[in-house]
Amino acid sequence: MKKIVTTTLLLASFFAFSQSKTIDQKVDALLKQMTLEEKIGQLNQYNDDSKATGPITVDNDKASQIRNGQVGSLLNCLGTERTRSWQKLAMESRLKIPLLFGQDVIHGYKTTFPVPLGEAASWDLEAIQKAARIAAVEASASGIHWTFAPMVDIARDPRWGRVMEGAGEDPYLGSLIAKARVIGFQGEKLGGIDAVMACVKHFAAYGAAVGGRDYNSVDMSERMLWEIYLPPFKAALDAGAATFMNSFNDLNGIPATGNKYLQRDILKGKWGFKGFVVSDWGSIGEMQNHGYAKDGKEAAYLAITAGSDMDMESRCYKNNLEALLKEKRIDIQLVDDAVKRILRKKFELGLFDDPYRFCNPEREKAALNNPEHTKAAREIGAKSIVLLKNDSNVLPLSKDTKTIAFIGPLVKEYKQNMGFWDVDLPGVDYEKLVVSQWDGLQNKVGKNTKLLYAKGCEIEGDNKDGFAEAVKIASQADVVIMSIGEKRDMSGEAKSRSNIHVPGVQEELVKAIQATGKPVVVLINTGRPLIFNYTADNVPAILYTWWLGTEAGNSIADVLFGDVNPGGKLPMTFPREVGQIPIYYNHFNTGRPAKNDTDLNYTSAYIDLSISPKFPFGFGLSYTTFQYSDLKLSKKKMKNNETIEVTANITNTGKYGGEEVVQLYLRDKFGSVVRPIKELKGFEKIKLNVGETKTVKFVIDNQKLSFYNDKLEFKSEPGDFDVMIGSSSEDIRLKEDFELLN
Ligand code: NOJ
């Protein structure tokens, strides 16, 4: 038996070896035939003419450039018909090297899932992977080879509009989600007919842009970089991510696009990344604005030297690499290495065998109209909703409620539910594709329930003309649901806000409706943590619904009426006011920590604002209640080659079945560098029926105890640790400690 297993393993590894060797040999053979112009062409990526996700440069001769082998990839080119027509031009080129079609498939292709930050609130890795899988099935059927996702930037600043694209503030949660998304997009293996290449972005530290202003500079310590910002990139790489995108920001004065330390030393060096790096849109050329490159030629030199393989839209490579080679400022091996990395992926995708393998219109039609995808979007949408408040158990609503008033500017919207970074397919009728919140409510309630509607106000602006009508409608109802928030494009790229309060007069509308004395449930639609203090302090029930995508209305109705018990938890800390930003749970203690929100006795506090967040990281309620008990540690002292098992019992003590995310936090009490007051090191999402108890087990090993020490080595240090098990980062239910021995 052992012999058979060994032989099979040997054969398998030989097969894998010869497979990769074959591709490498093919790449080398092709490279030998390529002219310099064709090589540079492979490094050149253009936007299609139909749609843009950045400042456009118009080339009137794009088609002839493709025929001449001067273009390696296109982005924003959608659908089998259009991708086929561009690919045909590439097939007319001398060496018939297929084009790669890249697209921002960020949270779904046609079937649209919650915005990534919202989806992260599900803490449901299986669901997150499934959403990415479905996105890949649809995108690959529609001509796309490559998605510019996942975005794995850690973000601690909700002013930054791009928080909506990531997984929030925590490196542990962020790493697991990064892995789930990469596996979801790429499927079993590149080369599968429904696999798209993932592109992990933005390398690196973009989430720490100063002041939360998009494209802004980043200045951070090495320790912060390694401990907080890099782990999700490494996790995505370990999950097999095919490509990386660099980033618009400078990091400690060096633009990421020209940053050799990031791309050559860390990514391609220390981490051994074999795929290719694409620049962000125009970011090679933008190094001139940064004041890092004096002209486009210098920018090309800096980027290729630093390890940026493909130039998205700046044309600096196309215009300058040849001259740089002639002048012997760069070696041809630098260009060859970049070309080989790109060609390898084209081979792995099977494009040399069949350049049109993603261009089958029948397959496209079936994939884009699959009811299973719709069902998944509804389920994942409901899982992403976070119940922030539920005083007097206003929720779930009874399906027999006689009269429900649904009020607010987002109730009857369709496209808004898609959030930013939807794919915006041409010719889509959003009123057919999206289930509005009004439609979702109608689908849910029976004939005996009367539904009333008033818009009340717009999302922005100060017009209160609709208030009186809304108050009148509310007065006629047994319960009022309000849908407020941002516009879909108020969080996203280039959508930083200095004021993250719910915009316009929406909270004043909430106040006017609350004054009717009716029970009020508020739905908050957005892509980021918002500030809504009036609502949070006065209204009995709040659901944070983010942007849920095509099935938004049904997902929301499922939760409102208890068909789904909400189990989402916040992946970011919610501030009380903008002045608290950046605010995050895993901070240091300082030498003068405040004992509580009112302790101002020469402590680290604000004299005009509490220091605690409005809602903490990991927070989210349920219609049921969970009791935590029986924390047990398998030992109280461990050596660093040992492990400790931590178990706790969780019981559903309420009236509904439900899901709970049981969170494990650790604190290293003393170190050669100071350590955070707590760090998430494990979580389990469990489902419990009424009265049911489950035992949750975590294993603490040396990896979980290690950190970047005073010499920047990733190591643990002997000493005392706290183990905390909780329902959020602040709601710690069980606590113990142990000692790590020498
Ligand atoms: C710029 C964005 O930063 C990046 O994330 C995106 O993939 C590209 N534009 C392409 O749209």
Short mmCIF file of C-alpha atoms in Angstrom, two decimals, residues 75-512:
data_model
loop_
_atom_site.label_atom_id
_atom_site.label_comp_id
_atom_site.label_asym_id
_atom_site.label_seq_id
_atom_site.Cartn_x
_atom_site.Cartn_y
_atom_site.Cartn_z
CA LEU A 75 -9.29 46.00 -19.66
CA ASN A 76 -12.93 47.01 -19.47
CA CYS A 77 -13.85 44.89 -22.45
CA LEU A 78 -17.03 42.96 -21.75
CA GLY A 79 -18.91 40.10 -23.29
CA THR A 80 -18.12 37.22 -25.62
CA GLU A 81 -18.87 39.20 -28.74
CA ARG A 82 -16.63 42.14 -27.97
CA THR A 83 -13.76 40.12 -26.52
CA ARG A 84 -13.91 37.79 -29.53
CA SER A 85 -13.67 40.71 -31.92
CA TRP A 86 -10.54 42.08 -30.21
CA GLN A 87 -9.05 38.60 -29.91
CA LYS A 88 -9.52 38.10 -33.66
CA LEU A 89 -7.26 41.08 -34.25
CA ALA A 90 -4.60 39.57 -31.99
CA MET A 91 -4.87 36.36 -34.01
CA GLU A 92 -3.96 38.39 -37.09
CA SER A 93 -0.66 39.38 -35.49
CA ARG A 94 2.58 37.69 -36.55
CA LEU A 95 2.95 35.41 -33.53
CA LYS A 96 -0.75 35.15 -32.69
CA ILE A 97 -0.21 35.80 -29.02
CA PRO A 98 -3.64 36.02 -27.42
CA LEU A 99 -4.80 39.07 -25.52
CA LEU A 100 -5.69 38.89 -21.84
CA PHE A 101 -8.99 40.50 -20.90
CA GLY A 102 -8.97 42.03 -17.43
CA GLN A 103 -11.90 43.49 -15.55
CA ASP A 104 -12.79 44.79 -12.12
CA VAL A 105 -15.05 41.93 -11.08
CA ILE A 106 -15.10 43.05 -7.49
CA HIS A 107 -18.33 41.71 -6.03
CA GLY A 108 -19.97 39.80 -8.82
CA TYR A 109 -20.29 40.05 -12.56
CA LYS A 110 -23.97 40.13 -13.48
CA THR A 111 -25.24 38.54 -10.29
CA THR A 112 -23.99 41.09 -7.81
CA PHE A 113 -23.14 40.22 -4.23
CA PRO A 114 -22.70 42.58 -1.27
CA VAL A 115 -19.87 45.08 -1.56
CA PRO A 116 -16.75 43.32 -0.24
CA LEU A 117 -16.73 45.12 3.12
CA GLY A 118 -20.37 44.12 3.61
CA GLU A 119 -19.66 40.56 2.59
CA ALA A 120 -16.74 40.51 5.04
CA ALA A 121 -19.31 41.29 7.76
CA SER A 122 -20.66 37.77 7.23
CA TRP A 123 -17.40 36.33 8.61
CA ASP A 124 -18.51 33.37 6.52
CA LEU A 125 -15.53 32.17 4.54
CA GLU A 126 -17.46 29.53 2.66
CA ALA A 127 -20.06 32.06 1.54
CA ILE A 128 -17.36 34.55 0.55
CA GLN A 129 -15.53 31.92 -1.50
CA LYS A 130 -18.80 30.93 -3.15
CA ALA A 131 -19.57 34.51 -4.16
CA ALA A 132 -16.14 34.81 -5.80
CA ARG A 133 -16.64 31.43 -7.50
CA ILE A 134 -19.96 32.51 -8.99
CA ALA A 135 -18.43 35.81 -10.11
CA ALA A 136 -15.70 33.83 -11.87
CA VAL A 137 -18.17 31.44 -13.50
CA GLU A 138 -20.08 34.38 -14.95
CA ALA A 139 -17.08 36.51 -15.89
CA SER A 140 -15.19 33.66 -17.54
CA ALA A 141 -18.29 32.79 -19.55
CA SER A 142 -18.40 36.39 -20.70
CA GLY A 143 -14.90 36.58 -22.12
CA ILE A 144 -12.99 37.68 -19.00
CA HIS A 145 -9.71 35.99 -18.04
CA TRP A 146 -8.62 38.08 -15.16
CA THR A 147 -10.28 39.99 -12.34
CA PHE A 148 -8.64 42.91 -10.56
CA ALA A 149 -9.62 41.48 -7.20
CA PRO A 150 -9.42 40.79 -4.36
CA MET A 151 -8.49 44.11 -2.86
CA VAL A 152 -6.84 43.12 0.41
CA ASP A 153 -5.83 46.54 1.72
CA ILE A 154 -6.26 46.83 5.46
CA ALA A 155 -8.20 50.00 6.22
CA ARG A 156 -8.53 51.85 9.49
CA ASP A 157 -9.93 55.04 8.10
CA PRO A 158 -13.58 55.10 7.03
CA ARG A 159 -13.10 58.44 5.28
CA TRP A 160 -11.25 56.48 2.61
CA GLY A 161 -13.90 55.58 0.04
CA ARG A 162 -12.17 52.36 -0.88
CA VAL A 163 -12.85 50.71 2.47
CA MET A 164 -15.90 49.29 0.67
CA GLU A 165 -13.66 47.12 -1.51
CA GLY A 166 -11.74 45.35 1.23
CA ALA A 167 -12.31 43.22 4.29
CA GLY A 168 -11.87 45.91 6.91
CA GLU A 169 -9.30 46.60 9.57
CA ASP A 170 -8.06 43.27 10.82
CA PRO A 171 -5.08 41.39 9.36
CA TYR A 172 -6.25 37.98 10.59
CA LEU A 173 -9.79 38.24 9.23
CA GLY A 174 -8.43 40.02 6.15
CA SER A 175 -5.99 37.20 5.43
CA LEU A 176 -8.63 34.49 5.63
CA ILE A 177 -10.97 36.46 3.41
CA ALA A 178 -8.16 37.17 0.93
CA LYS A 179 -7.51 33.44 0.68
CA ALA A 180 -11.20 32.59 0.28
CA ARG A 181 -11.58 35.13 -2.51
CA VAL A 182 -8.48 33.99 -4.41
CA ILE A 183 -9.57 30.35 -4.26
CA GLY A 184 -13.07 31.37 -5.29
CA PHE A 185 -11.91 33.30 -8.35
CA GLN A 186 -9.28 30.86 -9.51
CA GLY A 187 -11.22 27.67 -8.79
CA GLU A 188 -9.30 24.42 -8.50
CA LYS A 189 -6.53 25.63 -10.77
CA LEU A 190 -5.84 28.11 -13.53
CA GLY A 191 -6.71 26.59 -16.84
CA GLY A 192 -10.15 25.50 -15.74
CA ILE A 193 -12.80 26.76 -18.12
CA ASP A 194 -14.46 28.79 -15.37
CA ALA A 195 -11.33 30.04 -13.59
CA VAL A 196 -10.27 33.67 -13.77
CA MET A 197 -6.91 34.92 -12.56
CA ALA A 198 -7.04 36.83 -9.30
CA CYS A 199 -5.11 40.09 -8.97
CA VAL A 200 -4.24 40.94 -5.41
CA LYS A 201 -4.17 44.65 -4.87
CA HIS A 202 -2.94 47.25 -4.08
CA PHE A 203 0.63 46.37 -3.24
CA ALA A 204 1.11 47.87 -0.76
CA ALA A 205 -0.23 49.85 2.18
CA TYR A 206 -2.68 51.88 0.08
CA GLY A 207 -5.26 51.58 2.89
CA ALA A 208 -3.20 53.89 5.08
CA ALA A 209 -3.45 56.93 2.79
CA VAL A 210 -2.97 60.05 4.91
CA GLY A 211 -6.25 61.62 5.99
CA GLY A 212 -8.22 58.90 4.22
CA ARG A 213 -7.77 60.86 0.99
CA ASP A 214 -7.57 58.61 -2.05
CA TYR A 215 -4.24 58.28 -3.89
CA ASN A 216 -2.53 60.00 -0.96
CA SER A 217 0.86 59.26 0.57
CA VAL A 218 1.56 56.59 3.14
CA ASP A 219 4.15 56.89 5.84
CA MET A 220 4.50 53.91 8.10
CA SER A 221 6.97 51.94 10.14
CA GLU A 222 8.38 48.66 8.92
CA ARG A 223 6.76 46.87 11.82
CA MET A 224 3.33 48.26 10.97
CA LEU A 225 3.84 47.27 7.34
CA TRP A 226 4.79 43.69 8.17
CA GLU A 227 2.40 43.17 11.02
CA ILE A 228 -0.78 44.84 9.82
CA TYR A 229 -0.67 45.61 6.10
CA LEU A 230 1.28 42.77 4.45
CA PRO A 231 -0.30 39.63 5.94
CA PRO A 232 -3.39 39.54 3.67
CA PHE A 233 -1.11 39.87 0.60
CA LYS A 234 0.99 36.96 1.79
CA ALA A 235 -2.13 34.90 2.48
CA ALA A 236 -3.42 35.61 -1.03
CA LEU A 237 -0.07 34.66 -2.51
CA ASP A 238 0.00 31.41 -0.54
CA ALA A 239 -3.47 30.67 -1.86
CA GLY A 240 -1.99 30.74 -5.36
CA ALA A 241 -2.89 34.22 -6.60
CA ALA A 242 -1.71 34.53 -10.21
CA THR A 243 -1.12 38.28 -10.32
CA PHE A 244 -0.61 41.35 -8.15
CA MET A 245 -1.39 45.01 -8.80
CA ASN A 246 0.81 47.69 -7.36
CA SER A 247 -0.54 50.86 -5.97
CA PHE A 248 -1.00 54.60 -6.43
CA ASN A 249 0.46 55.69 -3.10
CA ASP A 250 4.02 56.35 -2.19
CA LEU A 251 5.29 54.38 0.77
CA ASN A 252 7.70 56.35 2.92
CA GLY A 253 8.52 58.54 -0.06
CA ILE A 254 8.87 55.89 -2.77
CA PRO A 255 5.85 55.35 -5.05
CA ALA A 256 4.70 51.73 -4.78
CA THR A 257 4.91 51.39 -8.58
CA GLY A 258 8.60 52.21 -8.55
CA ASN A 259 9.24 50.53 -5.25
CA LYS A 260 11.93 47.93 -5.57
CA TYR A 261 11.77 46.97 -1.92
CA LEU A 262 8.10 46.03 -2.22
CA GLN A 263 8.07 44.34 -5.60
CA ARG A 264 11.52 42.87 -6.10
CA ASP A 265 12.76 42.32 -2.57
CA ILE A 266 9.58 41.26 -0.81
CA LEU A 267 7.15 39.99 -3.43
CA LYS A 268 9.37 38.40 -6.05
CA GLY A 269 12.34 37.88 -3.74
CA LYS A 270 11.52 36.84 -0.19
CA TRP A 271 8.05 35.54 -1.10
CA GLY A 272 9.09 33.95 -4.40
CA PHE A 273 6.10 35.20 -6.43
CA LYS A 274 6.15 33.68 -9.91
CA GLY A 275 3.20 35.52 -11.44
CA PHE A 276 3.23 39.05 -12.83
CA VAL A 277 2.62 42.50 -11.43
CA VAL A 278 0.41 44.98 -13.25
CA SER A 279 0.68 48.67 -12.47
CA ASP A 280 -2.40 50.52 -11.34
CA TRP A 281 -4.10 52.73 -13.90
CA GLY A 282 -1.50 55.15 -15.19
CA SER A 283 0.56 54.79 -12.02
CA ILE A 284 3.86 54.45 -13.90
CA GLY A 285 3.38 57.83 -15.55
CA GLU A 286 2.04 59.32 -12.33
CA MET A 287 5.46 58.93 -10.75
CA GLN A 288 6.20 62.22 -12.50
CA ASN A 289 3.48 63.95 -10.46
CA HIS A 290 4.82 62.32 -7.33
CA GLY A 291 8.09 64.06 -8.08
CA TYR A 292 9.92 60.74 -8.30
CA ALA A 293 10.54 60.56 -12.06
CA LYS A 294 11.51 63.57 -14.12
CA ASP A 295 9.82 62.28 -17.28
CA GLY A 296 8.03 59.26 -18.74
CA LYS A 297 11.29 57.60 -19.65
CA GLU A 298 12.60 57.80 -16.11
CA ALA A 299 9.23 56.52 -14.88
CA ALA A 300 9.50 53.50 -17.19
CA TYR A 301 13.05 52.88 -15.97
CA LEU A 302 12.03 53.07 -12.32
CA ALA A 303 8.97 50.86 -12.75
CA ILE A 304 10.59 48.05 -14.76
CA THR A 305 13.60 48.05 -12.48
CA ALA A 306 11.37 47.87 -9.44
CA GLY A 307 9.45 44.89 -10.82
CA SER A 308 6.26 46.27 -12.40
CA ASP A 309 5.68 43.90 -15.31
CA MET A 310 2.67 45.30 -17.12
CA ASP A 311 1.87 48.95 -17.73
CA MET A 312 -1.84 49.70 -17.32
CA GLU A 313 -2.66 52.65 -19.50
CA SER A 314 0.33 54.95 -18.95
CA ARG A 315 2.14 54.06 -22.21
CA CYS A 316 5.48 54.73 -20.54
CA TYR A 317 6.77 51.25 -21.40
CA LYS A 318 5.58 51.46 -24.97
CA ASN A 319 7.21 54.83 -25.48
CA ASN A 320 10.46 54.35 -23.59
CA LEU A 321 11.66 50.81 -23.02
CA GLU A 322 13.35 50.54 -26.40
CA ALA A 323 15.35 53.70 -25.81
CA LEU A 324 16.29 52.57 -22.31
CA LEU A 325 17.61 49.31 -23.77
CA LYS A 326 19.53 51.09 -26.52
CA GLU A 327 21.12 53.36 -23.98
CA LYS A 328 21.95 50.24 -21.95
CA ARG A 329 20.24 51.70 -18.92
CA ILE A 330 18.33 48.45 -18.58
CA ASP A 331 19.20 44.94 -19.56
CA ILE A 332 17.01 42.93 -21.95
CA GLN A 333 16.76 40.27 -19.23
CA LEU A 334 14.57 42.64 -17.24
CA VAL A 335 12.13 42.92 -20.13
CA ASP A 336 12.35 39.20 -20.90
CA ASP A 337 11.54 38.30 -17.32
CA ALA A 338 8.41 40.46 -17.37
CA VAL A 339 7.32 39.06 -20.76
CA LYS A 340 7.87 35.49 -19.61
CA ARG A 341 5.78 36.01 -16.50
CA ILE A 342 2.89 37.26 -18.64
CA LEU A 343 3.21 34.59 -21.34
CA ARG A 344 3.29 31.88 -18.70
CA LYS A 345 -0.12 32.95 -17.46
CA LYS A 346 -1.51 33.03 -20.99
CA PHE A 347 -0.34 29.45 -21.43
CA GLU A 348 -1.70 28.39 -18.05
CA LEU A 349 -5.08 29.84 -18.98
CA GLY A 350 -5.10 27.67 -22.08
CA LEU A 351 -5.30 30.68 -24.40
CA PHE A 352 -2.64 29.39 -26.77
CA ASP A 353 -4.65 26.21 -27.24
CA ASP A 354 -7.84 28.14 -27.87
CA PRO A 355 -7.83 31.94 -27.67
CA TYR A 356 -11.63 31.95 -27.84
CA ARG A 357 -12.25 29.42 -25.10
CA PHE A 358 -13.95 32.09 -22.97
CA CYS A 359 -15.99 33.43 -25.87
CA ASN A 360 -18.93 31.06 -26.22
CA PRO A 361 -22.20 33.02 -26.35
CA GLU A 362 -24.37 30.04 -25.37
CA ARG A 363 -22.30 29.39 -22.32
CA GLU A 364 -22.41 33.10 -21.55
CA LYS A 365 -26.19 33.17 -21.73
CA ALA A 366 -26.56 30.17 -19.43
CA ALA A 367 -24.03 31.44 -16.89
CA LEU A 368 -25.57 34.91 -16.74
CA ASN A 369 -29.06 33.57 -16.14
CA ASN A 370 -28.52 30.91 -13.55
CA PRO A 371 -31.15 30.85 -10.77
CA GLU A 372 -28.66 29.16 -8.44
CA HIS A 373 -26.53 32.31 -8.61
CA THR A 374 -29.52 34.44 -7.69
CA LYS A 375 -30.29 32.17 -4.76
CA ALA A 376 -26.71 32.44 -3.52
CA ALA A 377 -26.78 36.25 -3.79
CA ARG A 378 -29.93 36.34 -1.65
CA GLU A 379 -28.40 34.10 0.99
CA ILE A 380 -25.05 35.86 1.11
CA GLY A 381 -26.83 39.21 1.18
CA ALA A 382 -28.78 38.20 4.28
CA LYS A 383 -25.64 36.83 5.94
CA SER A 384 -23.89 40.20 5.47
CA ILE A 385 -26.48 42.26 7.35
CA VAL A 386 -25.47 43.40 10.83
CA LEU A 387 -28.09 43.94 13.52
CA LEU A 388 -26.82 46.94 15.45
CA LYS A 389 -29.74 47.48 17.78
CA ASN A 390 -32.98 45.73 18.65
CA ASP A 391 -34.53 47.28 21.75
CA SER A 392 -37.72 45.64 22.98
CA ASN A 393 -37.30 43.01 20.27
CA VAL A 394 -38.92 45.18 17.61
CA LEU A 395 -37.43 42.73 15.13
CA PRO A 396 -38.22 40.34 13.63
CA LEU A 397 -41.46 41.77 12.30
CA SER A 398 -44.55 39.65 12.18
CA LYS A 399 -45.76 38.70 8.72
CA ASP A 400 -49.25 39.44 10.01
CA THR A 401 -48.50 43.10 10.70
CA LYS A 402 -51.52 45.00 9.38
CA THR A 403 -49.89 48.16 8.09
CA ILE A 404 -46.22 48.80 7.40
CA ALA A 405 -44.90 52.16 6.25
CA PHE A 406 -41.67 52.00 4.25
CA ILE A 407 -40.07 55.41 4.16
CA GLY A 408 -36.87 56.90 2.79
CA PRO A 409 -34.95 57.81 -0.35
CA LEU A 410 -33.59 54.31 -0.94
CA VAL A 411 -36.80 52.30 -0.68
CA LYS A 412 -37.66 52.21 -4.37
CA GLU A 413 -34.16 52.40 -5.80
CA TYR A 414 -32.76 49.66 -8.05
CA LYS A 415 -29.25 50.48 -9.27
CA GLN A 416 -28.29 52.02 -5.89
CA ASN A 417 -28.34 48.56 -4.31
CA MET A 418 -25.44 47.49 -6.52
CA GLY A 419 -22.98 49.75 -4.68
CA PHE A 420 -19.76 50.92 -6.28
CA TRP A 421 -17.72 48.65 -8.56
CA ASP A 422 -20.62 46.81 -10.06
CA VAL A 423 -19.74 45.65 -13.55
CA ASP A 424 -22.22 47.87 -15.37
CA LEU A 425 -23.03 45.48 -18.20
CA PRO A 426 -24.27 47.18 -21.33
CA GLY A 427 -27.99 46.92 -22.00
CA VAL A 428 -28.95 45.71 -18.52
CA ASP A 429 -32.37 46.73 -17.28
CA TYR A 430 -31.70 47.31 -13.60
CA GLU A 431 -35.39 47.29 -12.73
CA LYS A 432 -35.45 43.68 -13.89
CA LEU A 433 -32.07 42.62 -12.57
CA VAL A 434 -32.25 44.10 -9.07
CA VAL A 435 -34.81 43.38 -6.37
CA SER A 436 -35.49 46.78 -4.83
CA GLN A 437 -36.17 47.00 -1.12
CA TRP A 438 -39.80 47.82 -1.86
CA ASP A 439 -40.10 44.77 -4.14
CA GLY A 440 -38.46 42.61 -1.48
CA LEU A 441 -40.99 43.70 1.12
CA GLN A 442 -43.88 43.12 -1.26
CA ASN A 443 -42.56 39.65 -2.08
CA LYS A 444 -42.50 38.82 1.61
CA VAL A 445 -45.76 40.01 3.12
CA GLY A 446 -49.14 38.43 2.55
CA LYS A 447 -52.29 40.01 1.14
CA ASN A 448 -53.47 41.05 4.58
CA THR A 449 -50.60 43.45 5.09
CA LYS A 450 -50.99 46.94 3.74
CA LEU A 451 -47.78 48.62 2.61
CA LEU A 452 -47.47 52.39 2.56
CA TYR A 453 -44.66 54.40 1.05
CA ALA A 454 -43.20 57.89 1.28
CA LYS A 455 -39.83 59.03 0.06
CA GLY A 456 -39.49 61.75 2.68
CA CYS A 457 -36.35 63.37 1.28
CA GLU A 458 -33.44 62.92 -1.09
CA ILE A 459 -30.15 61.31 -0.04
CA GLU A 460 -28.37 64.65 -0.24
CA GLY A 461 -29.51 68.25 0.05
CA ASP A 462 -31.59 70.07 2.63
CA ASN A 463 -35.08 69.88 1.18
CA LYS A 464 -37.62 68.83 3.80
CA ASP A 465 -40.75 69.26 1.70
CA GLY A 466 -41.46 65.54 1.85
CA PHE A 467 -41.32 65.31 5.64
CA ALA A 468 -45.01 66.10 6.29
CA GLU A 469 -46.24 63.41 3.91
CA ALA A 470 -43.79 60.89 5.41
CA VAL A 471 -44.96 61.68 8.95
CA LYS A 472 -48.59 61.32 7.83
CA ILE A 473 -47.88 57.93 6.27
CA ALA A 474 -45.93 56.79 9.34
CA SER A 475 -48.82 57.75 11.62
CA GLN A 476 -51.10 55.34 9.76
CA ALA A 477 -48.79 52.36 10.24
CA ASP A 478 -48.20 49.78 12.95
CA VAL A 479 -44.49 49.82 12.28
CA VAL A 480 -42.22 52.01 10.17
CA ILE A 481 -39.19 50.80 8.25
CA MET A 482 -36.83 53.50 6.98
CA SER A 483 -34.16 53.08 4.34
CA ILE A 484 -31.44 55.72 4.47
CA GLY A 485 -27.72 56.02 3.74
CA GLU A 486 -25.28 57.08 1.06
CA LYS A 487 -25.63 57.04 -2.69
CA ARG A 488 -23.98 53.97 -4.18
CA ASP A 489 -21.12 56.01 -5.54
CA MET A 490 -20.35 57.90 -2.34
CA SER A 491 -17.97 55.12 -1.28
CA GLY A 492 -15.54 53.68 -3.80
CA GLU A 493 -12.49 54.82 -5.73
CA ALA A 494 -11.93 58.58 -5.53
CA LYS A 495 -14.87 58.79 -3.10
CA SER A 496 -13.17 59.87 0.09
CA ARG A 497 -15.34 61.95 2.41
CA SER A 498 -14.25 64.30 5.15
CA ASN A 499 -17.67 64.01 6.73
CA ILE A 500 -19.01 60.49 7.11
CA HIS A 501 -22.30 61.36 8.75
CA VAL A 502 -25.41 60.05 6.99
CA PRO A 503 -25.77 62.71 4.32
CA GLY A 504 -28.43 65.38 3.83
CA VAL A 505 -31.48 65.66 6.06
CA GLN A 506 -32.03 61.92 6.36
CA GLU A 507 -31.38 61.76 10.09
CA GLU A 508 -33.73 64.70 10.58
CA LEU A 509 -36.33 62.67 8.76
CA VAL A 510 -35.64 59.78 11.14
CA LYS A 511 -36.17 62.18 14.03
CA ALA A 512 -39.48 63.39 12.62
#
